[in-house]
Coordinates of C-alpha atoms in Angstrom, one line a residue:
M25 CA 105.2 12.5 -82.2
D26 CA 103.6 9.4 -82.9
V27 CA 104.0 7.9 -79.7
F28 CA 102.5 11.4 -78.0
L29 CA 99.2 10.4 -80.6
A30 CA 99.6 7.1 -79.2
S31 CA 99.0 7.6 -75.9
G32 CA 96.5 10.6 -75.7
G33 CA 94.3 8.5 -77.6
S34 CA 95.1 5.8 -74.8
A35 CA 94.0 8.4 -72.1
A36 CA 90.9 9.6 -73.8
L37 CA 89.8 5.9 -75.0
F38 CA 90.5 5.1 -71.1
A39 CA 88.2 8.0 -69.8
L40 CA 85.3 7.3 -72.6
V41 CA 85.6 3.8 -70.9
L42 CA 85.7 5.2 -67.5
W43 CA 83.3 7.6 -67.6
L44 CA 80.5 4.6 -69.1
A45 CA 81.4 3.1 -66.4
R46 CA 80.6 5.4 -63.8
N47 CA 77.5 6.0 -65.4
L48 CA 76.5 2.7 -66.3
I49 CA 77.0 2.2 -62.3
I50 CA 74.8 5.1 -61.3
T51 CA 72.3 3.7 -63.5
R52 CA 72.3 0.4 -62.1
L53 CA 72.4 1.8 -58.7
T54 CA 70.3 4.3 -59.8
K55 CA 67.3 1.4 -61.2
S56 CA 68.3 -0.5 -57.5
V57 CA 67.6 2.0 -55.8
E58 CA 64.3 2.7 -57.4
S59 CA 63.4 -1.1 -57.5
E60 CA 64.5 -1.1 -53.8
Y61 CA 61.8 1.2 -53.5
A62 CA 59.5 0.0 -55.5
R63 CA 59.4 -3.2 -53.6
L64 CA 59.3 -1.3 -50.0
L65 CA 56.5 1.1 -51.0
E66 CA 54.6 -2.2 -52.6
A67 CA 55.5 -3.8 -49.6
Y68 CA 54.1 -0.6 -47.3
K69 CA 50.9 -0.3 -49.1
F70 CA 50.5 -4.2 -48.3
D71 CA 50.9 -3.4 -44.7
L72 CA 48.5 -0.5 -44.7
R73 CA 46.1 -2.3 -46.7
K74 CA 46.6 -5.4 -44.3
S75 CA 46.0 -3.2 -41.7
E76 CA 43.0 -1.3 -42.8
E77 CA 41.2 -4.2 -43.4
T78 CA 42.2 -5.6 -40.3
F79 CA 41.0 -2.6 -38.3
K80 CA 37.5 -2.5 -40.8
A81 CA 37.0 -6.1 -39.1
D82 CA 38.0 -4.7 -35.7
L83 CA 35.6 -1.8 -35.7
K84 CA 33.1 -4.4 -37.2
T85 CA 33.3 -7.0 -34.0
K86 CA 33.1 -3.8 -31.9
E87 CA 30.3 -2.3 -33.6
V88 CA 28.3 -5.6 -33.4
E89 CA 29.7 -6.9 -29.7
I90 CA 28.7 -2.5 -29.3
A91 CA 24.6 -3.0 -30.8
A92 CA 24.0 -6.8 -28.7
L93 CA 25.3 -4.5 -25.2
R94 CA 23.1 -2.2 -26.2
S95 CA 20.4 -4.6 -27.8
G96 CA 21.0 -6.4 -24.1
T97 CA 21.3 -3.5 -22.0
L98 CA 17.9 -2.2 -23.6
S99 CA 16.3 -5.9 -23.1
A100 CA 17.2 -6.2 -18.9
I101 CA 16.5 -2.6 -18.8
S102 CA 12.7 -3.5 -20.5
N103 CA 12.3 -6.6 -19.1
R104 CA 13.0 -5.2 -15.7
Q105 CA 10.3 -2.2 -16.4
L106 CA 8.1 -5.1 -17.4
L107 CA 8.1 -7.0 -13.8
L108 CA 8.0 -3.5 -12.1
D109 CA 5.3 -3.0 -14.2
K110 CA 2.8 -6.4 -13.5
K111 CA 4.1 -6.8 -9.7
R112 CA 2.8 -2.6 -9.7
M113 CA -0.4 -4.4 -10.9
E114 CA -0.5 -6.8 -9.1
A115 CA -0.1 -5.4 -5.6
S116 CA -2.9 -2.2 -6.7
E117 CA -5.3 -5.4 -7.0
E118 CA -4.8 -7.1 -4.0
I119 CA -5.0 -3.7 -1.9
W120 CA -8.5 -2.8 -4.3
A121 CA -9.5 -6.4 -3.1
S122 CA -9.0 -6.1 0.3
V123 CA -10.7 -2.4 0.2
M124 CA -14.0 -4.2 -1.8
S125 CA -13.2 -7.1 1.3
L126 CA -13.1 -4.9 4.0
G127 CA -15.8 -2.8 2.9
A128 CA -18.5 -6.0 4.3
F129 CA -17.4 -4.2 8.2
K130 CA -18.7 -1.0 7.3
F131 CA -21.9 -2.5 9.1
V132 CA -20.0 -2.2 12.2
S133 CA -18.8 1.0 11.4
S134 CA -20.9 2.3 10.9
W135 CA -23.3 0.8 14.2
M136 CA -19.9 1.6 16.2
S137 CA -20.4 5.1 14.9
V138 CA -24.1 5.5 17.3
I139 CA -22.6 4.0 19.9
K140 CA -21.3 5.7 23.0
F141 CA -18.3 3.2 23.4
E142 CA -16.6 4.0 26.7
A143 CA -20.4 3.9 28.2
A144 CA -21.4 0.2 27.1
A145 CA -17.9 -0.9 27.2
E146 CA -18.3 -0.4 31.4
A147 CA -21.7 -1.5 31.3
A148 CA -20.8 -4.9 29.4
K149 CA -18.5 -6.1 32.2
H150 CA -21.6 -6.4 34.0
N151 CA -24.9 -6.4 31.9
P152 CA -25.3 -8.9 29.0
N153 CA -28.3 -7.7 28.0
V154 CA -25.7 -4.5 26.8
R155 CA -23.5 -7.6 24.9
K156 CA -26.5 -8.2 22.8
L157 CA -26.1 -4.7 21.4
V158 CA -23.6 -6.3 19.4
E159 CA -24.5 -9.8 18.6
I160 CA -26.3 -9.2 15.4
L161 CA -22.8 -8.3 14.0
D162 CA -22.2 -11.9 14.6
Q163 CA -18.7 -13.2 12.3
Q164 CA -18.1 -9.5 11.1
I165 CA -16.2 -8.7 14.6
D166 CA -14.1 -11.8 14.7
P167 CA -10.6 -9.9 14.3
E168 CA -9.1 -12.9 12.6
F169 CA -11.7 -13.2 10.5
L170 CA -10.8 -9.4 9.7
K171 CA -7.3 -10.3 9.8
S172 CA -7.9 -13.0 6.6
K173 CA -9.0 -9.5 4.7
I174 CA -5.7 -7.6 5.6
V175 CA -3.1 -7.0 2.8
P176 CA 0.2 -8.4 3.7
S177 CA 3.2 -5.9 3.9
K178 CA 5.0 -7.9 0.6
S179 CA 2.9 -5.8 -1.9
R180 CA 4.3 -2.8 -0.1
P181 CA 7.1 -2.5 -1.8
F182 CA 5.5 -2.0 -5.3
V183 CA 3.2 1.1 -4.1
T184 CA 3.4 4.8 -3.3
P185 CA 4.3 5.7 0.2
M186 CA 0.8 7.4 -0.4
L187 CA -1.0 4.4 -1.9
W188 CA 0.3 2.0 1.6
A189 CA -0.3 5.0 4.0
S190 CA -4.1 5.1 3.0
Y191 CA -5.3 1.8 3.1
S192 CA -2.8 1.5 5.9
A193 CA -5.7 4.5 7.2
Y194 CA -8.4 3.2 5.9
S195 CA -8.1 -0.7 7.1
I196 CA -7.4 0.3 10.9
V197 CA -10.7 2.8 11.1
I198 CA -12.6 -0.5 10.6
M199 CA -9.9 -2.3 12.5
Q200 CA -10.5 -0.4 15.3
A201 CA -14.8 -0.7 14.8
V202 CA -14.0 -4.8 15.2
M203 CA -11.9 -4.1 18.2
R204 CA -14.8 -1.8 19.9
A205 CA -18.1 -4.2 18.6
F206 CA -15.6 -7.7 20.1
V207 CA -14.7 -5.4 23.6
I208 CA -18.7 -4.9 23.7
K209 CA -19.3 -8.7 23.0
H210 CA -17.3 -10.1 25.4
G211 CA -17.2 -7.3 28.4
V212 CA -13.6 -6.8 28.6
G213 CA -14.2 -3.4 29.3
A214 CA -12.7 -0.1 27.0
E215 CA -9.2 -0.2 29.2
L216 CA -7.7 -3.1 26.2
L217 CA -8.1 -1.5 24.0
K218 CA -4.8 1.9 22.4
E219 CA -6.5 4.1 20.4
E220 CA -4.7 7.0 20.0
K221 CA -2.4 6.6 17.2
S222 CA -5.6 6.4 15.1
A223 CA -6.0 10.0 15.0
E224 CA -2.8 11.2 14.4
I225 CA -2.9 8.4 11.4
L226 CA -6.2 10.1 10.3
K227 CA -4.8 13.7 10.5
L228 CA -2.1 12.5 9.0
V229 CA -3.4 11.4 5.7
L230 CA -6.3 13.5 5.5
P231 CA -4.7 16.5 6.8
H232 CA -7.8 19.1 5.6
Q233 CA -9.8 16.8 8.4
A234 CA -8.1 17.6 11.5
A235 CA -10.1 20.0 13.1
Y236 CA -13.3 18.1 12.5
I237 CA -11.7 14.4 13.8
E238 CA -10.3 16.4 16.8
K239 CA -13.5 17.7 17.5
F240 CA -15.9 14.4 17.0
G241 CA -13.6 11.8 17.5
A242 CA -13.4 8.3 17.1
S243 CA -17.3 8.6 16.7
C244 CA -16.3 10.2 12.8
Y245 CA -14.3 8.0 11.3
H246 CA -16.7 5.8 10.2
Y247 CA -17.6 9.5 7.9
L248 CA -13.9 9.2 6.8
L249 CA -14.1 5.5 4.7
E250 CA -15.5 6.9 1.6
E251 CA -12.6 9.9 1.3
L252 CA -10.5 6.9 2.0
E253 CA -11.4 5.1 -0.4
E254 CA -10.7 7.6 -3.4
K255 CA -7.8 8.6 -2.1
I256 CA -6.9 4.9 -2.3
I257 CA -8.0 4.5 -5.9
Q258 CA -5.9 8.2 -6.8
E259 CA -3.5 6.5 -5.0
I260 CA -3.9 3.0 -7.1
H261 CA -3.5 5.5 -10.3
H262 CA -0.5 6.9 -9.3
T263 CA 1.2 3.6 -8.8
I264 CA -0.1 2.0 -11.9
S265 CA 1.2 4.5 -14.2
G266 CA 4.5 5.1 -12.1
A267 CA 4.0 8.9 -11.2
S268 CA 6.6 9.5 -8.9
T269 CA 5.8 11.3 -5.4
D270 CA 6.8 14.4 -4.5
E271 CA 8.4 15.0 -1.3
D272 CA 6.1 16.2 0.8
G273 CA 4.0 13.9 -0.3
I274 CA 6.6 11.1 1.1
K275 CA 7.2 13.0 4.5
Q276 CA 3.8 12.0 5.1
A277 CA 3.6 8.5 4.2
A278 CA 6.5 8.1 6.1
A279 CA 5.1 9.9 8.9
V280 CA 1.6 7.5 8.5
I281 CA 3.2 4.2 8.6
K282 CA 5.2 5.1 11.8
K283 CA 3.0 5.5 13.7
C284 CA 0.7 2.2 11.8
N285 CA 4.1 0.6 13.2
E286 CA 3.5 1.5 17.0
I287 CA 0.1 0.2 17.2
S288 CA 0.6 -3.2 18.3
D289 CA -1.4 -5.8 17.8
P290 CA -5.3 -4.8 19.8
A291 CA -6.0 -8.4 19.1
P292 CA -7.6 -9.7 22.6
N293 CA -8.1 -13.2 23.5
A294 CA -11.4 -14.2 23.7

């Protein structure tokens, strides 16, 4: 009986020890897992904070780069626009200065508008007295002197097409008058001049004057100079303001410039 009691007590004690050991192992294992989890969680949080800080730093860097790029681009655009505006202003001033210089030849244009050119040119071949009709014009009938007053084509890219076309028409009217006086002065004959394109150019620039030009021909060109000047002023305003030219205006100007380019150098050898 005592033996059984002793054996039962030992078994109970062993079971208790085993239960305590198991609980201890479970507790330690749980704490170990919790500790490892906490460590991993802290490591994850640290990596997350580090990644967040890195992301913020990269974002800040990109924002600075974008701001610099935006500022640089806007600055470049602004500088380019300022340069273009400066070129437009200079080209417009150059054209108007030329118009003022060519205005000195209006007297020639006025003089030639009242002379029957074809008859005078033919008579001047043989009659010195006819040639004297234009001697009063002196230097103003020197083609080379006139050319020095013409604006070089380097200004053309910076003005509206219609401004260049109007200026071209104006200079052609003046040049034609000078060349007519030159022909009479030297008695070389009217056939030397090729004037067919002049009327076409004026009709393109001043289409509402087509019937007037058709009726009176070259004798009326002088009386169109003032209107051409007004048109040039109007187009200078458009050029300086940067106003766009409509499609019809561009086509009209292109047609004028094409006709101008078809006119060969009319200056004969003296």
